[in-house]
Amino acid sequence: GAVVSQHPSWVICKSGTSVKIECRSLDFQATTMFWYRQFPKQSLMLMATSNEGSKATYEQGVEKDKFLINHASLTLSTLTVTSAHPEDSSFYICSAIDTWDQPQHFGDGTRLSIL
Amino acid sequence: AQTVTQSQPEMSVQEAETVTLSCTYDTSENNYYLFWYKQPPSRQMILVIRQEAYKQQNATENRFSVNFQKAAKSFSLKISDSQLGDTAMYFCAFMRGSGGGADGLTFGKGTHLIIQP
């Protein structure tokens, strides 16, 4: 149980385009979803926290207008990287929980490459 | 704000040996959770073990155990009878405990563990 699916797993696109990444909880209702970013050979950094039906809470230094997060249902959150540039290239990972005191369940991540 | 420090960028041991990965953290919170996650080359994040700060007993999961020293803010991971499949990046992580909503994880920089045959 507790499976989180993330799609796509790898995307390559041209600079200036927008890219949407989906994060789905397949067998539980995710009251909260998190988005992390991981640069090569580095740790995961929390970007934002998203609760179903409300606006996401972004960490300091994360541009809200560049990284749009939508959590419209209890099983789906999306991260849209708008007007992507090469410096946005990274590994993006989502996680989800059903109750606040339970461990986060991670998706398999999305490798984003901006040319 | 809380910080998590892993002082060992890389460790290498022989198969079947026991290895201990270090983690220290800093927080002013009294209620929190600590985790060890494993990230193999596939980059999937796998929960290894979790410790609630209010529990004095150290958590164990099969070959994995922790030494949780709350006063010293230390949370080390011991892997017994290490196996080739244990080769991975290991991240120590902190999460505030809160009844008012969930918090994201603060990760350490990670330790690359290599198990040699």
PDB file of C-alpha atoms in Angstrom:
ATOM      1  CA  GLY A   1       0.000   0.000   0.000  1.00  0.00           C
ATOM      2  CA  ALA A   2       0.819   3.732   0.116  1.00  0.00           C
ATOM      3  CA  VAL A   3       1.937   4.094  -3.495  1.00  0.00           C
ATOM      4  CA  VAL A   4       2.734   7.480  -4.985  1.00  0.00           C
ATOM      5  CA  SER A   5       3.014   7.743  -8.739  1.00  0.00           C
ATOM      6  CA  GLN A   6       4.902  10.589 -10.393  1.00  0.00           C
ATOM      7  CA  HIS A   7       4.735  11.383 -14.077  1.00  0.00           C
ATOM      8  CA  PRO A   8       6.648  11.897 -16.272  1.00  0.00           C
ATOM      9  CA  SER A   9       9.820  10.234 -15.062  1.00  0.00           C
ATOM     10  CA  TRP A  10      11.980  12.150 -17.523  1.00  0.00           C
ATOM     11  CA  VAL A  11      11.291  15.169 -19.659  1.00  0.00           C
ATOM     12  CA  ILE A  12      13.483  17.167 -22.007  1.00  0.00           C
ATOM     13  CA  CYS A  13      12.223  20.441 -23.374  1.00  0.00           C
ATOM     14  CA  LYS A  14      13.358  23.697 -24.868  1.00  0.00           C
ATOM     15  CA  SER A  15      14.060  26.812 -22.874  1.00  0.00           C
ATOM     16  CA  GLY A  16      10.987  29.001 -22.481  1.00  0.00           C
ATOM     17  CA  THR A  17       8.417  26.226 -22.410  1.00  0.00           C
ATOM     18  CA  SER A  18       6.297  25.214 -19.435  1.00  0.00           C
ATOM     19  CA  VAL A  19       6.390  21.724 -18.005  1.00  0.00           C
ATOM     20  CA  LYS A  20       3.808  20.039 -15.805  1.00  0.00           C
ATOM     21  CA  ILE A  21       4.677  17.218 -13.401  1.00  0.00           C
ATOM     22  CA  GLU A  22       1.950  15.120 -11.812  1.00  0.00           C
ATOM     23  CA  CYS A  23       2.003  13.437  -8.435  1.00  0.00           C
ATOM     24  CA  ARG A  24      -0.750  10.953  -7.604  1.00  0.00           C
ATOM     25  CA  SER A  25      -1.496   8.939  -4.507  1.00  0.00           C
ATOM     26  CA  LEU A  26      -2.849   5.666  -5.884  1.00  0.00           C
ATOM     27  CA  ASP A  27      -4.264   3.891  -2.854  1.00  0.00           C
ATOM     28  CA  PHE A  28      -4.780   6.550  -0.211  1.00  0.00           C
ATOM     29  CA  GLN A  29      -6.074  10.073   0.138  1.00  0.00           C
ATOM     30  CA  ALA A  30      -3.243  12.542   0.465  1.00  0.00           C
ATOM     31  CA  THR A  31      -4.208  15.437   2.668  1.00  0.00           C
ATOM     32  CA  THR A  32      -0.795  16.948   2.133  1.00  0.00           C
ATOM     33  CA  MET A  33       1.738  16.664  -0.645  1.00  0.00           C
ATOM     34  CA  PHE A  34       5.265  17.994  -0.737  1.00  0.00           C
ATOM     35  CA  TRP A  35       7.559  18.946  -3.576  1.00  0.00           C
ATOM     36  CA  TYR A  36      11.324  18.603  -3.306  1.00  0.00           C
ATOM     37  CA  ARG A  37      14.157  19.457  -5.617  1.00  0.00           C
ATOM     38  CA  GLN A  38      17.453  17.577  -5.801  1.00  0.00           C
ATOM     39  CA  PHE A  39      20.491  18.787  -7.696  1.00  0.00           C
ATOM     40  CA  PRO A  40      23.050  16.192  -8.837  1.00  0.00           C
ATOM     41  CA  LYS A  41      24.903  14.626  -5.926  1.00  0.00           C
ATOM     42  CA  GLN A  42      23.137  16.869  -3.461  1.00  0.00           C
ATOM     43  CA  SER A  43      20.421  16.520  -0.913  1.00  0.00           C
ATOM     44  CA  LEU A  44      16.687  17.087  -1.255  1.00  0.00           C
ATOM     45  CA  MET A  45      15.430  20.581  -0.627  1.00  0.00           C
ATOM     46  CA  LEU A  46      11.798  21.227   0.241  1.00  0.00           C
ATOM     47  CA  MET A  47      10.208  23.579  -2.262  1.00  0.00           C
ATOM     48  CA  ALA A  48       6.606  23.734  -1.122  1.00  0.00           C
ATOM     49  CA  THR A  49       3.852  22.131   0.882  1.00  0.00           C
ATOM     50  CA  SER A  50       0.476  21.659  -0.702  1.00  0.00           C
ATOM     51  CA  ASN A  51      -2.797  20.921   1.043  1.00  0.00           C
ATOM     52  CA  GLU A  52      -5.863  19.839  -0.855  1.00  0.00           C
ATOM     53  CA  GLY A  53      -8.091  22.734  -1.764  1.00  0.00           C
ATOM     54  CA  SER A  54      -5.796  25.486  -0.541  1.00  0.00           C
ATOM     55  CA  LYS A  55      -2.845  27.478  -1.805  1.00  0.00           C
ATOM     56  CA  ALA A  56       0.573  25.950  -1.521  1.00  0.00           C
ATOM     57  CA  THR A  57       3.057  27.187   1.050  1.00  0.00           C
ATOM     58  CA  TYR A  58       6.426  27.887  -0.542  1.00  0.00           C
ATOM     59  CA  GLU A  59       9.787  27.755   1.157  1.00  0.00           C
ATOM     60  CA  GLN A  60      11.902  30.863   1.304  1.00  0.00           C
ATOM     61  CA  GLY A  61      13.704  31.483  -1.943  1.00  0.00           C
ATOM     62  CA  VAL A  62      11.319  29.475  -4.121  1.00  0.00           C
ATOM     63  CA  GLU A  63       9.618  31.564  -6.788  1.00  0.00           C
ATOM     64  CA  LYS A  64       5.856  31.104  -6.587  1.00  0.00           C
ATOM     65  CA  ASP A  65       5.291  32.377 -10.112  1.00  0.00           C
ATOM     66  CA  LYS A  66       7.845  30.022 -11.603  1.00  0.00           C
ATOM     67  CA  PHE A  67       6.810  26.890  -9.734  1.00  0.00           C
ATOM     68  CA  LEU A  68       3.018  26.705  -9.787  1.00  0.00           C
ATOM     69  CA  ILE A  69       1.525  24.067  -7.534  1.00  0.00           C
ATOM     70  CA  ASN A  70      -2.048  22.871  -7.695  1.00  0.00           C
ATOM     71  CA  HIS A  71      -3.580  20.343  -5.309  1.00  0.00           C
ATOM     72  CA  ALA A  72      -7.115  20.142  -6.617  1.00  0.00           C
ATOM     73  CA  SER A  73      -8.027  16.726  -5.258  1.00  0.00           C
ATOM     74  CA  LEU A  74      -7.014  14.378  -2.476  1.00  0.00           C
ATOM     75  CA  THR A  75      -5.091  12.219  -4.913  1.00  0.00           C
ATOM     76  CA  LEU A  76      -3.441  14.656  -7.291  1.00  0.00           C
ATOM     77  CA  SER A  77      -0.978  17.498  -7.034  1.00  0.00           C
ATOM     78  CA  THR A  78       0.757  19.120  -9.988  1.00  0.00           C
ATOM     79  CA  LEU A  79       3.912  21.175 -10.258  1.00  0.00           C
ATOM     80  CA  THR A  80       4.219  23.404 -13.306  1.00  0.00           C
ATOM     81  CA  VAL A  81       7.585  24.894 -14.094  1.00  0.00           C
ATOM     82  CA  THR A  82       6.727  27.990 -16.111  1.00  0.00           C
ATOM     83  CA  SER A  83       9.014  29.465 -18.755  1.00  0.00           C
ATOM     84  CA  ALA A  84      11.663  26.927 -17.873  1.00  0.00           C
ATOM     85  CA  HIS A  85      15.339  27.751 -18.303  1.00  0.00           C
ATOM     86  CA  PRO A  86      18.466  25.574 -18.117  1.00  0.00           C
ATOM     87  CA  GLU A  87      18.999  26.487 -14.465  1.00  0.00           C
ATOM     88  CA  ASP A  88      15.650  24.841 -13.682  1.00  0.00           C
ATOM     89  CA  SER A  89      17.069  21.506 -14.778  1.00  0.00           C
ATOM     90  CA  SER A  90      16.972  19.218 -11.772  1.00  0.00           C
ATOM     91  CA  PHE A  91      15.387  16.161 -10.218  1.00  0.00           C
ATOM     92  CA  TYR A  92      11.960  16.900  -8.750  1.00  0.00           C
ATOM     93  CA  ILE A  93      10.404  14.521  -6.239  1.00  0.00           C
ATOM     94  CA  CYS A  94       6.977  14.618  -4.677  1.00  0.00           C
ATOM     95  CA  SER A  95       5.786  12.963  -1.514  1.00  0.00           C
ATOM     96  CA  ALA A  96       2.395  12.518   0.095  1.00  0.00           C
ATOM     97  CA  ILE A  97       0.893  11.697   3.443  1.00  0.00           C
ATOM     98  CA  ASP A  98      -2.580  10.846   4.659  1.00  0.00           C
ATOM     99  CA  THR A  99      -2.153  11.912   8.292  1.00  0.00           C
ATOM    100  CA  TRP A 100       0.433  14.339   9.622  1.00  0.00           C
ATOM    101  CA  ASP A 101       2.145  11.860  11.920  1.00  0.00           C
ATOM    102  CA  GLN A 102       2.783   9.218   9.279  1.00  0.00           C
ATOM    103  CA  PRO A 103       5.936   8.894   7.148  1.00  0.00           C
ATOM    104  CA  GLN A 104       5.933  10.542   3.771  1.00  0.00           C
ATOM    105  CA  HIS A 105       5.567   8.292   0.755  1.00  0.00           C
ATOM    106  CA  PHE A 106       7.723   9.366  -2.145  1.00  0.00           C
ATOM    107  CA  GLY A 107       7.160   9.241  -5.866  1.00  0.00           C
ATOM    108  CA  ASP A 108       9.959   8.007  -8.128  1.00  0.00           C
ATOM    109  CA  GLY A 109      10.898  11.522  -9.189  1.00  0.00           C
ATOM    110  CA  THR A 110      11.046  13.462 -12.436  1.00  0.00           C
ATOM    111  CA  ARG A 111      14.266  14.286 -14.181  1.00  0.00           C
ATOM    112  CA  LEU A 112      13.814  17.638 -15.904  1.00  0.00           C
ATOM    113  CA  SER A 113      16.314  18.743 -18.532  1.00  0.00           C
ATOM    114  CA  ILE A 114      15.936  22.165 -20.135  1.00  0.00           C
ATOM    115  CA  LEU A 115      17.944  22.716 -23.309  1.00  0.00           C
TER     116      LEU A 115
ATOM    117  CA  ALA B   1      14.818  26.641  11.768  1.00  0.00           C
ATOM    118  CA  GLN B   2      16.311  23.224  12.080  1.00  0.00           C
ATOM    119  CA  THR B   3      19.475  21.845  10.555  1.00  0.00           C
ATOM    120  CA  VAL B   4      20.656  18.306   9.922  1.00  0.00           C
ATOM    121  CA  THR B   5      24.333  17.479   9.596  1.00  0.00           C
ATOM    122  CA  GLN B   6      25.867  14.345   8.177  1.00  0.00           C
ATOM    123  CA  SER B   7      29.623  14.578   8.520  1.00  0.00           C
ATOM    124  CA  GLN B   8      30.567  11.499   6.488  1.00  0.00           C
ATOM    125  CA  PRO B   9      30.269  12.169   2.741  1.00  0.00           C
ATOM    126  CA  GLU B  10      31.285   8.608   1.901  1.00  0.00           C
ATOM    127  CA  MET B  11      31.901   5.345   3.689  1.00  0.00           C
ATOM    128  CA  SER B  12      33.039   1.971   2.444  1.00  0.00           C
ATOM    129  CA  VAL B  13      32.883  -1.363   4.268  1.00  0.00           C
ATOM    130  CA  GLN B  14      33.167  -5.021   3.423  1.00  0.00           C
ATOM    131  CA  GLU B  15      30.102  -7.152   2.991  1.00  0.00           C
ATOM    132  CA  ALA B  16      28.813  -8.641   6.274  1.00  0.00           C
ATOM    133  CA  GLU B  17      30.481  -5.952   8.360  1.00  0.00           C
ATOM    134  CA  THR B  18      28.648  -3.536  10.611  1.00  0.00           C
ATOM    135  CA  VAL B  19      28.660   0.138   9.739  1.00  0.00           C
ATOM    136  CA  THR B  20      27.422   3.212  11.576  1.00  0.00           C
ATOM    137  CA  LEU B  21      26.349   6.404   9.847  1.00  0.00           C
ATOM    138  CA  SER B  22      26.368   9.617  11.862  1.00  0.00           C
ATOM    139  CA  CYS B  23      23.768  12.344  12.016  1.00  0.00           C
ATOM    140  CA  THR B  24      23.391  15.334  14.270  1.00  0.00           C
ATOM    141  CA  TYR B  25      20.635  17.900  14.227  1.00  0.00           C
ATOM    142  CA  ASP B  26      19.785  21.201  15.756  1.00  0.00           C
ATOM    143  CA  THR B  27      16.313  22.296  16.742  1.00  0.00           C
ATOM    144  CA  SER B  28      14.446  24.177  19.407  1.00  0.00           C
ATOM    145  CA  GLU B  29      11.425  21.918  18.993  1.00  0.00           C
ATOM    146  CA  ASN B  30      10.555  19.378  21.637  1.00  0.00           C
ATOM    147  CA  ASN B  31       8.233  17.289  19.514  1.00  0.00           C
ATOM    148  CA  TYR B  32       9.689  15.933  16.300  1.00  0.00           C
ATOM    149  CA  TYR B  33      10.478  12.884  14.222  1.00  0.00           C
ATOM    150  CA  LEU B  34      13.748  11.648  12.776  1.00  0.00           C
ATOM    151  CA  PHE B  35      14.186   9.438   9.757  1.00  0.00           C
ATOM    152  CA  TRP B  36      16.786   7.633   7.746  1.00  0.00           C
ATOM    153  CA  TYR B  37      16.076   7.333   4.036  1.00  0.00           C
ATOM    154  CA  LYS B  38      17.961   5.275   1.492  1.00  0.00           C
ATOM    155  CA  GLN B  39      18.355   6.469  -2.091  1.00  0.00           C
ATOM    156  CA  PRO B  40      19.822   3.856  -4.457  1.00  0.00           C
ATOM    157  CA  PRO B  41      21.016   4.766  -7.970  1.00  0.00           C
ATOM    158  CA  SER B  42      17.404   4.555  -9.152  1.00  0.00           C
ATOM    159  CA  ARG B  43      16.896   7.679  -6.989  1.00  0.00           C
ATOM    160  CA  GLN B  44      13.811   6.266  -5.328  1.00  0.00           C
ATOM    161  CA  MET B  45      13.505   7.399  -1.714  1.00  0.00           C
ATOM    162  CA  ILE B  46      13.088   4.431   0.603  1.00  0.00           C
ATOM    163  CA  LEU B  47      12.263   4.815   4.273  1.00  0.00           C
ATOM    164  CA  VAL B  48      14.717   2.820   6.356  1.00  0.00           C
ATOM    165  CA  ILE B  49      13.715   3.686   9.888  1.00  0.00           C
ATOM    166  CA  ARG B  50      11.864   6.302  11.893  1.00  0.00           C
ATOM    167  CA  GLN B  51      12.158   7.548  15.467  1.00  0.00           C
ATOM    168  CA  GLU B  52       9.723   9.613  17.451  1.00  0.00           C
ATOM    169  CA  ALA B  53      11.523  12.061  19.727  1.00  0.00           C
ATOM    170  CA  TYR B  54       9.231  11.343  22.659  1.00  0.00           C
ATOM    171  CA  LYS B  55      10.223   7.678  22.640  1.00  0.00           C
ATOM    172  CA  GLN B  56      13.320   6.800  24.606  1.00  0.00           C
ATOM    173  CA  GLN B  57      13.612   3.353  23.080  1.00  0.00           C
ATOM    174  CA  ASN B  58      15.746   3.199  19.981  1.00  0.00           C
ATOM    175  CA  ALA B  59      13.944   2.102  16.834  1.00  0.00           C
ATOM    176  CA  THR B  60      14.981  -1.102  15.075  1.00  0.00           C
ATOM    177  CA  GLU B  61      14.021  -2.626  11.738  1.00  0.00           C
ATOM    178  CA  ASN B  62      15.657  -5.972  11.102  1.00  0.00           C
ATOM    179  CA  ARG B  63      19.347  -5.225  10.371  1.00  0.00           C
ATOM    180  CA  PHE B  64      18.880  -1.503  10.886  1.00  0.00           C
ATOM    181  CA  SER B  65      18.894   0.217  14.240  1.00  0.00           C
ATOM    182  CA  VAL B  66      19.409   3.724  15.521  1.00  0.00           C
ATOM    183  CA  ASN B  67      21.179   5.257  18.475  1.00  0.00           C
ATOM    184  CA  PHE B  68      19.023   8.216  19.401  1.00  0.00           C
ATOM    185  CA  GLN B  69      20.602  10.579  21.910  1.00  0.00           C
ATOM    186  CA  LYS B  70      18.098  13.379  22.395  1.00  0.00           C
ATOM    187  CA  ALA B  71      20.175  15.511  24.725  1.00  0.00           C
ATOM    188  CA  ALA B  72      23.141  15.347  22.380  1.00  0.00           C
ATOM    189  CA  LYS B  73      20.854  15.760  19.329  1.00  0.00           C
ATOM    190  CA  SER B  74      22.433  12.761  17.720  1.00  0.00           C
ATOM    191  CA  PHE B  75      20.747  10.124  15.575  1.00  0.00           C
ATOM    192  CA  SER B  76      23.104   7.506  14.145  1.00  0.00           C
ATOM    193  CA  LEU B  77      22.147   4.548  11.974  1.00  0.00           C
ATOM    194  CA  LYS B  78      23.720   1.141  12.447  1.00  0.00           C
ATOM    195  CA  ILE B  79      23.553  -1.417   9.676  1.00  0.00           C
ATOM    196  CA  SER B  80      24.438  -4.926  10.758  1.00  0.00           C
ATOM    197  CA  ASP B  81      25.535  -7.734   8.450  1.00  0.00           C
ATOM    198  CA  SER B  82      25.790  -5.294   5.563  1.00  0.00           C
ATOM    199  CA  GLN B  83      24.758  -6.524   2.123  1.00  0.00           C
ATOM    200  CA  LEU B  84      25.656  -5.441  -1.395  1.00  0.00           C
ATOM    201  CA  GLY B  85      22.120  -4.125  -1.805  1.00  0.00           C
ATOM    202  CA  ASP B  86      22.731  -1.667   1.006  1.00  0.00           C
ATOM    203  CA  THR B  87      24.952   0.365  -1.316  1.00  0.00           C
ATOM    204  CA  ALA B  88      23.180   3.714  -1.669  1.00  0.00           C
ATOM    205  CA  MET B  89      23.002   7.301  -0.498  1.00  0.00           C
ATOM    206  CA  TYR B  90      21.632   7.542   3.022  1.00  0.00           C
ATOM    207  CA  PHE B  91      19.896  10.685   4.161  1.00  0.00           C
ATOM    208  CA  CYS B  92      19.074  11.643   7.711  1.00  0.00           C
ATOM    209  CA  ALA B  93      15.912  13.742   7.929  1.00  0.00           C
ATOM    210  CA  PHE B  94      14.025  15.793  10.499  1.00  0.00           C
ATOM    211  CA  MET B  95      10.354  16.651  10.713  1.00  0.00           C
ATOM    212  CA  ARG B  96       8.655  18.831  13.271  1.00  0.00           C
ATOM    213  CA  GLY B  97       5.803  17.194  15.107  1.00  0.00           C
ATOM    214  CA  SER B  98       2.620  19.184  14.866  1.00  0.00           C
ATOM    215  CA  GLY B  99      -1.030  18.451  15.355  1.00  0.00           C
ATOM    216  CA  GLY B 100      -1.930  21.413  13.244  1.00  0.00           C
ATOM    217  CA  GLY B 101      -0.718  20.051   9.953  1.00  0.00           C
ATOM    218  CA  ALA B 102       2.067  18.229   8.247  1.00  0.00           C
ATOM    219  CA  ASP B 103       5.573  19.538   7.831  1.00  0.00           C
ATOM    220  CA  GLY B 104       8.124  18.890   5.150  1.00  0.00           C
ATOM    221  CA  LEU B 105      11.375  17.097   5.798  1.00  0.00           C
ATOM    222  CA  THR B 106      14.729  18.748   6.371  1.00  0.00           C
ATOM    223  CA  PHE B 107      17.453  16.519   4.993  1.00  0.00           C
ATOM    224  CA  GLY B 108      21.136  16.205   5.713  1.00  0.00           C
ATOM    225  CA  LYS B 109      23.605  16.227   2.826  1.00  0.00           C
ATOM    226  CA  GLY B 110      23.778  12.470   2.764  1.00  0.00           C
ATOM    227  CA  THR B 111      26.357   9.723   3.151  1.00  0.00           C
ATOM    228  CA  HIS B 112      27.300   7.581   0.199  1.00  0.00           C
ATOM    229  CA  LEU B 113      27.643   4.055   1.563  1.00  0.00           C
ATOM    230  CA  ILE B 114      29.513   1.506  -0.512  1.00  0.00           C
ATOM    231  CA  ILE B 115      29.437  -2.167   0.414  1.00  0.00           C
ATOM    232  CA  GLN B 116      32.415  -3.991  -1.049  1.00  0.00           C
ATOM    233  CA  PRO B 117      32.131  -7.696  -1.965  1.00  0.00           C
TER     234      PRO B 117
END
